[in-house]
Coordinates of C-alpha atoms in Angstrom, one line a residue:
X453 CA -3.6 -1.6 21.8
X454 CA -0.9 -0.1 23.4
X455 CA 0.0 -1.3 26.4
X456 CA 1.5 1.5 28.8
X457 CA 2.5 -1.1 31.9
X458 CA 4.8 -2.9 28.9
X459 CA 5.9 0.3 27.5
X460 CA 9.7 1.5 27.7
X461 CA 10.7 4.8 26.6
X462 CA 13.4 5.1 23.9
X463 CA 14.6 8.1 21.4
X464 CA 15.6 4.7 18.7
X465 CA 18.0 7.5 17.3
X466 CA 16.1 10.6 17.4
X467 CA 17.7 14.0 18.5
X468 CA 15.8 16.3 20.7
X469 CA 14.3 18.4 18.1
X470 CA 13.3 15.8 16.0
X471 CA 10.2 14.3 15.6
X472 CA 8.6 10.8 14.2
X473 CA 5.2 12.5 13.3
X474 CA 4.4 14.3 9.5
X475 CA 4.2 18.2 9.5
X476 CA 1.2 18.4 7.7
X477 CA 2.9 20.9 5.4
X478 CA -0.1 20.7 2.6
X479 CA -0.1 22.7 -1.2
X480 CA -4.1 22.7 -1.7
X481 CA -2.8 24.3 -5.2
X482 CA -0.4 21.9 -6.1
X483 CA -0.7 21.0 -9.6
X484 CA 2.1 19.0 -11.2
X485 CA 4.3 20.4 -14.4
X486 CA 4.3 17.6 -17.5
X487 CA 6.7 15.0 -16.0
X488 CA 6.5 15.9 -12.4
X489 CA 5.9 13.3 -10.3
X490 CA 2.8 13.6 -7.9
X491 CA 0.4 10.8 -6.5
X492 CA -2.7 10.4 -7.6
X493 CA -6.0 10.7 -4.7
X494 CA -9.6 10.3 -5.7
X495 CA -9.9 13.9 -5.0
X496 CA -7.0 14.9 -7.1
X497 CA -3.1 15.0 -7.3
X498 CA -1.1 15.6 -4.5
X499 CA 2.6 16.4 -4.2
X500 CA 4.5 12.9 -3.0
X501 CA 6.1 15.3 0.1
X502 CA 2.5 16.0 1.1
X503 CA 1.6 12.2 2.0
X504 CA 3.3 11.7 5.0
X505 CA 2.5 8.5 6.9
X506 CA 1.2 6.2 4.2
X507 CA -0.8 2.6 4.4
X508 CA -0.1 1.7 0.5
X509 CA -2.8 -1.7 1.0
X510 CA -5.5 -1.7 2.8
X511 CA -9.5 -2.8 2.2
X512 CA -11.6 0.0 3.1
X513 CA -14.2 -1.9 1.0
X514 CA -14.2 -5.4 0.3
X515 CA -17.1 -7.7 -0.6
X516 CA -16.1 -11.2 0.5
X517 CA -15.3 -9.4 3.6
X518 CA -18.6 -7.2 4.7
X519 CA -16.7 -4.4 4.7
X520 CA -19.1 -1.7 2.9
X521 CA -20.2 0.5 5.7
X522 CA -19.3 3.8 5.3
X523 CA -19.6 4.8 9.3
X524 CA -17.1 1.8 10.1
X525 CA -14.6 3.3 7.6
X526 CA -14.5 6.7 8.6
X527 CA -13.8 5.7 12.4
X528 CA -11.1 3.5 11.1
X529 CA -9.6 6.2 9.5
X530 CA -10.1 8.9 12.1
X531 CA -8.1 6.2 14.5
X532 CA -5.0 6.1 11.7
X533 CA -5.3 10.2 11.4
X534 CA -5.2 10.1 15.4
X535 CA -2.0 7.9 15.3
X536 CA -0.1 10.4 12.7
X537 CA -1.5 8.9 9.4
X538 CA -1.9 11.1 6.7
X539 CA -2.4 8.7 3.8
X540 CA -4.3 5.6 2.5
X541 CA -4.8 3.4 0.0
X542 CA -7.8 1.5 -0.7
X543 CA -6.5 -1.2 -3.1
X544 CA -9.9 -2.8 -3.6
X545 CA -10.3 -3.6 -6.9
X546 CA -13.7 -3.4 -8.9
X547 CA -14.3 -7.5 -8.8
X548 CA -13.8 -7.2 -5.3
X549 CA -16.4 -4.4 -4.4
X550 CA -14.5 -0.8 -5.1
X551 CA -17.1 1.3 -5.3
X552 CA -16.1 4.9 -6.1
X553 CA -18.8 6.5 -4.9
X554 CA -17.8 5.6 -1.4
X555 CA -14.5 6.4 -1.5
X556 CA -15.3 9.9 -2.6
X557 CA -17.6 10.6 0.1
X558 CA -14.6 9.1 2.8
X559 CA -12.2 11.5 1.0
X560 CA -14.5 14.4 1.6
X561 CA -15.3 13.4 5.4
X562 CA -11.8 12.0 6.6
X563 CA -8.7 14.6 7.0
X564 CA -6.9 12.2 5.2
X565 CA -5.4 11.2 1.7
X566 CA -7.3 8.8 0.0
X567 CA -6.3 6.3 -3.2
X568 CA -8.2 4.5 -5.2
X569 CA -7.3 1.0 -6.9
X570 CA -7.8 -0.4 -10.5
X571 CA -7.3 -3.7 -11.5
X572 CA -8.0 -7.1 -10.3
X573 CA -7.8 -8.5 -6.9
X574 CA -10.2 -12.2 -6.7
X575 CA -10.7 -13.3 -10.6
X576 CA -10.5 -16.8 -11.1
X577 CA -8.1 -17.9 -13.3
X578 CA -10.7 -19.5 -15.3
X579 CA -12.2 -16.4 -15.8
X580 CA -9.7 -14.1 -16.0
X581 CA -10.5 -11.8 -20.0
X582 CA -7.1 -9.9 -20.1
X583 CA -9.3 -7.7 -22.6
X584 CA -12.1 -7.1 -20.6
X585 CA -9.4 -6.2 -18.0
X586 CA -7.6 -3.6 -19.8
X587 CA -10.3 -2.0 -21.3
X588 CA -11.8 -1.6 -17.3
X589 CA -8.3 -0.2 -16.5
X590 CA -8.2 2.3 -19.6
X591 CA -11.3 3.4 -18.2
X592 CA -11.2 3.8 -14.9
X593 CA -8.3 6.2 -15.9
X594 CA -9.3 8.2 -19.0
X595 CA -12.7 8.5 -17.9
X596 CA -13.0 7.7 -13.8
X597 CA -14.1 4.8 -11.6
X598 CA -17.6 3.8 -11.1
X599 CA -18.8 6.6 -13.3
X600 CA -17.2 9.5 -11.1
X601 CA -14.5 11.9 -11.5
X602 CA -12.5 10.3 -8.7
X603 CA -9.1 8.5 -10.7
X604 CA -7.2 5.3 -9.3
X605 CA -3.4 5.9 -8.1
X606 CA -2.6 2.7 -8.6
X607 CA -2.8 -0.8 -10.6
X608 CA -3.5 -3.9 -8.9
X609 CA -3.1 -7.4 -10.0
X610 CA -3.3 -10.9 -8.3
X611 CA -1.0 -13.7 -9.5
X612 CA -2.0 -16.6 -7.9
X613 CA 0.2 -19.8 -7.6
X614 CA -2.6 -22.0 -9.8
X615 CA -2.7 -19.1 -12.4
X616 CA -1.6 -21.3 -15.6
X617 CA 1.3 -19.5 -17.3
X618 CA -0.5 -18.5 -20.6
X619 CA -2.8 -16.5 -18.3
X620 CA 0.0 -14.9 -16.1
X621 CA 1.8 -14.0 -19.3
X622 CA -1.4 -12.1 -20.4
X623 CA -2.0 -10.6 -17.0
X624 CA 1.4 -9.5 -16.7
X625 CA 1.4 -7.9 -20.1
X626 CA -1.4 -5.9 -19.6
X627 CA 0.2 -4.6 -16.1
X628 CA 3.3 -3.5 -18.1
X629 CA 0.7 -2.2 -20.7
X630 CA -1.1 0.0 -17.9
X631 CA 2.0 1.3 -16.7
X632 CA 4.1 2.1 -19.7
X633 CA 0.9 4.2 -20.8
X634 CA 0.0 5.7 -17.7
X635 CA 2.6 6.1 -15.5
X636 CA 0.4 4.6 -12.3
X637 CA 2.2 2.6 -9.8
X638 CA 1.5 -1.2 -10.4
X639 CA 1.3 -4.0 -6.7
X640 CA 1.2 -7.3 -7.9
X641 CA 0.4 -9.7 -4.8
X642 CA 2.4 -12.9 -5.9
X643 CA 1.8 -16.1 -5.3
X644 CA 4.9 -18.8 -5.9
X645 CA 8.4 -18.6 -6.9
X646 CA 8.0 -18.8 -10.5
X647 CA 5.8 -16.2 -10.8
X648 CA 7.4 -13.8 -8.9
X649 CA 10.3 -15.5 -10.9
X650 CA 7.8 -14.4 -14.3
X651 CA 7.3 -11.3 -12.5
X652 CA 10.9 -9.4 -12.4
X653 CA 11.9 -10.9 -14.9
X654 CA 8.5 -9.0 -17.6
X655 CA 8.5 -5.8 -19.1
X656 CA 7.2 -4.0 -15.6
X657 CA 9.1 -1.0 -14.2
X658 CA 10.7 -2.2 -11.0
X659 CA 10.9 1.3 -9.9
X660 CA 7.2 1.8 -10.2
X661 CA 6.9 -1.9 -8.9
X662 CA 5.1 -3.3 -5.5
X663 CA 5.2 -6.9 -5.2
X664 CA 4.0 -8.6 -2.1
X665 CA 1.8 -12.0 -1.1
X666 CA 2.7 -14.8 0.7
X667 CA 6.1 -15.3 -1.3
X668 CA 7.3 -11.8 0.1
X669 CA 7.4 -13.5 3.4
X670 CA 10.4 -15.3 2.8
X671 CA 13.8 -13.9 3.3
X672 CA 15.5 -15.1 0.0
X673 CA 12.9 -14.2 -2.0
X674 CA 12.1 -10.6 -0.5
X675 CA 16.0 -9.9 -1.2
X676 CA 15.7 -11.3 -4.4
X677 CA 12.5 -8.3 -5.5
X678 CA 14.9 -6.0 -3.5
X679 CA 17.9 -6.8 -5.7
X680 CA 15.7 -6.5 -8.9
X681 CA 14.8 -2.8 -8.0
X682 CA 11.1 -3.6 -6.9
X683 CA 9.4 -2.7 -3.6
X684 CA 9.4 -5.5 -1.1
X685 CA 5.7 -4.8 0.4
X686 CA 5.5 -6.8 3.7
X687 CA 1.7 -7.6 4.1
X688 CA -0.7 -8.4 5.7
X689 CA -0.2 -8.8 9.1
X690 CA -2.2 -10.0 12.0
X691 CA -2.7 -7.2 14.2
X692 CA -2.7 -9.0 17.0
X693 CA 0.6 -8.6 18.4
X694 CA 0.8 -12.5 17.3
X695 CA 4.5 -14.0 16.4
X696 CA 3.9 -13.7 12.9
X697 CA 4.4 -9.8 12.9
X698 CA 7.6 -10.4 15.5
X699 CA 8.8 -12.7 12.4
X700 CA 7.7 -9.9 9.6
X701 CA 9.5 -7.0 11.9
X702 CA 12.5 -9.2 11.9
X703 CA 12.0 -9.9 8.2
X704 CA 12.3 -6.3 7.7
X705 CA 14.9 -5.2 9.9
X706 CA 16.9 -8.2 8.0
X707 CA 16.6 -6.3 4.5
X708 CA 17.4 -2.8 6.5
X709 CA 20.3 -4.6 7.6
X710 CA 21.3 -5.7 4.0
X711 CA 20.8 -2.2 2.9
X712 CA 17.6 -2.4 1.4
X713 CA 16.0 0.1 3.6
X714 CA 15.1 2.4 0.3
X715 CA 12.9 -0.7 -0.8
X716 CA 10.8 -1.8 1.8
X717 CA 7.5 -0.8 2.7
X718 CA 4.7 -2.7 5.0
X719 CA 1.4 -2.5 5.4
X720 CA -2.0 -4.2 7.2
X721 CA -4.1 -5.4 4.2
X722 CA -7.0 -6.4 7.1
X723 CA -10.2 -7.7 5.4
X724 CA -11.4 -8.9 8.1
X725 CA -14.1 -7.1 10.2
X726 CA -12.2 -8.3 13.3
X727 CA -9.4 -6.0 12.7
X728 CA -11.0 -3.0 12.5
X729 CA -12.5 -0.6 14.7
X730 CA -15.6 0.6 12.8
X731 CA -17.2 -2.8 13.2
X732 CA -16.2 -3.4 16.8
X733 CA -12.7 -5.2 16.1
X734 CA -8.7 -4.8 17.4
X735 CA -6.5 -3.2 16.4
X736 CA -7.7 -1.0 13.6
X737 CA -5.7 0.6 11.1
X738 CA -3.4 2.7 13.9
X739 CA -1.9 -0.9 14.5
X740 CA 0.9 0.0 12.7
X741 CA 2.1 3.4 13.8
X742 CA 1.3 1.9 17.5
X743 CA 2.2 -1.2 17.6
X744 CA 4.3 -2.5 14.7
X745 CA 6.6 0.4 14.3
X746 CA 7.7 -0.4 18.0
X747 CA 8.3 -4.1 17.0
X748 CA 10.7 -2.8 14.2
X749 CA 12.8 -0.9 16.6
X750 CA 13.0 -3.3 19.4
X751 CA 14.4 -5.4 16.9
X752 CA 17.2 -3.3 16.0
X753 CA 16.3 -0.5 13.4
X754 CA 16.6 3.4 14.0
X755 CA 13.9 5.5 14.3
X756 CA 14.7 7.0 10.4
X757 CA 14.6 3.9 9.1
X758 CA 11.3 3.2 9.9
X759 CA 10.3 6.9 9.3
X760 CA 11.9 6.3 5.7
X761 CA 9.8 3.0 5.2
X762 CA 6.3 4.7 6.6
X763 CA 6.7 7.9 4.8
X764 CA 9.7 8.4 2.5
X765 CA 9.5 5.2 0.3
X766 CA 5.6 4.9 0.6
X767 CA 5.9 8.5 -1.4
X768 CA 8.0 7.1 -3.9
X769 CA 6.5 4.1 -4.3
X770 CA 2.9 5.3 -5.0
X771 CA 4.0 8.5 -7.1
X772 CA 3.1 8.4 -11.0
X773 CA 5.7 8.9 -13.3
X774 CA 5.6 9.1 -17.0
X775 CA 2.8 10.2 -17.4
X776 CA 0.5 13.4 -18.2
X777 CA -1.5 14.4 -15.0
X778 CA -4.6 12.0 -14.7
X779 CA -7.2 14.5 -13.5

């Protein structure tokens, strides 16, 4: 948590009449012309302006984890709503335990911006049906997730380094499919060079693009997504304050440096119960805003860069384009 005997006060760049937090300038009306962007909540669209401090992956539910409990979530979230956030996505995926239902009911509870997640997140290779896939997708759009009204924002899909290339030709085909069609945001979490190789080089819309995983974590290969037009999404992290997030704020600050502030975006992705707050665990989903943000300007960015990777190009990077409104 934060640690006020450490703490040292610093403006990073900030006049005297600016501030780092959102405005909570909200359009309950807002309804989005043919062609306007807007991002897509369970409980509707929103306005990409009205998301503010964004978490674009996390696991509010995930079943090799535990998490399922619906108390645990909501004091999660009221800790990232306490620390400015304003927005969330829940990238579960159905194989992984997304249960709509849920994330409804968190929507209607939390002050907060809620997204839901289609795709896949855990399927073996071995049993990965690109069909059965799609057809899950087309549904959870045209119809809703979990049999409820609630629509995903986004597309997920998991590439792992074993995948055999037939099958991450097939799943990479039916991501491009998804989001020619629908206009939703796609996050592929990567795994290995020639994937993400595989990866920039399919029929996906970079701008529209996430890609993050293990590979991400790299230098060469995080300015090689940013160079292709794709988001570089720098995830998980520890949340402990451990040197692996010192080496992912430097990471960052690296492609800030290079100029590829407008392309970066970071996020927790905890699934485990030790991270979060609702089940007794440090730091919780305010880790970020807290703690993290500070190690990106104590090593060397400005206070709007980070603003522009927390709010500006989480906006962007989650709005749906293309596309007909989806509820």
């Amino acid at each position: 948590m934060w640690n006020p005997n450490s703490y040292r006060d610093s403006d990073y760049g900030l006049s005297n009449d600016e501030r780092f937090e959102p405005t909570d300038k909200l359009d309950d009306d807002f309804a989005p012309r043919e062609g306007e962007p807007f991002i897509q909540t369970v409980l509707g669209p929103i306005a990409p302006d009205e998301a503010g401090v964004a978490l674009v992956r996390e696991y509010l539910q995930w079943r090799p984890g535990g998490l399922a409990d619906v108390q645990a979530a909501l004091t999660d979230l009221e800790a990232f709503f306490t620390a400015s956030g304003r927005t969330i996505v829940s990238a579960t995926a159905p194989d992984a335990g997304r249960d709509a239902h849920v994330l409804l009911t968190l929507a209607q509870h939390a002050p907060l911006h809620i997204i839901g997640g289609t795709g896949w997140s855990i399927v073996p290779s071995s049993e990965f049906n690109s069909r059965s896939i799609e057809e899950g997708i087309e549904r959870d759009i045209t119809d809703g997730m979990d049999d409820t009204p609630a629509r995903p924002g986004l597309v997920v899909g998991s590439i792992g380094a074993d995948m055999p290339p037939n099958v991450v030709g097939d799943a990479l085909g039916l991501l491009a499919s998804a989001q020619r069609r629908f206009g939703l945001p796609v996050m592929v979490d990567c795994g290995g060079r020639d994937n993400l190789k595989r990866v920039l080089e399919s029929k996906l819309d970079v701008e529209g693009l996430i890609v993050t995983g293990d590979v991400v974590r790299t230098q060469d290969s995080a300015i090689r997504i940013a160079e292709g037009g794709a988001f570089v999404l720098v995830s998980p992290l520890e949340g402990i304050n451990a040197e692996r997030d010192r080496q992912a704020a430097r990471l960052v600050t690296a492609l800030v440096d290079r100029g590829w502030q407008h392309r970066v975006l970071v996020s927790h992705a905890f699934t485990d119960r030790s991270r979060l707050n609702g089940y007794g665990g440090r730091p919780g989903l305010s880790y970020l805003v807290e703690q993290f943000a500070v190690m990106l300007l104590e090593s060397g960015m400005h206070a709007h860069d980070v603003q522009q990777i927390v709010i500006d190009n989480a906006a962007l990077a989650l709005s749906v384009r293309g596309a007909q409104q989806s509820a």
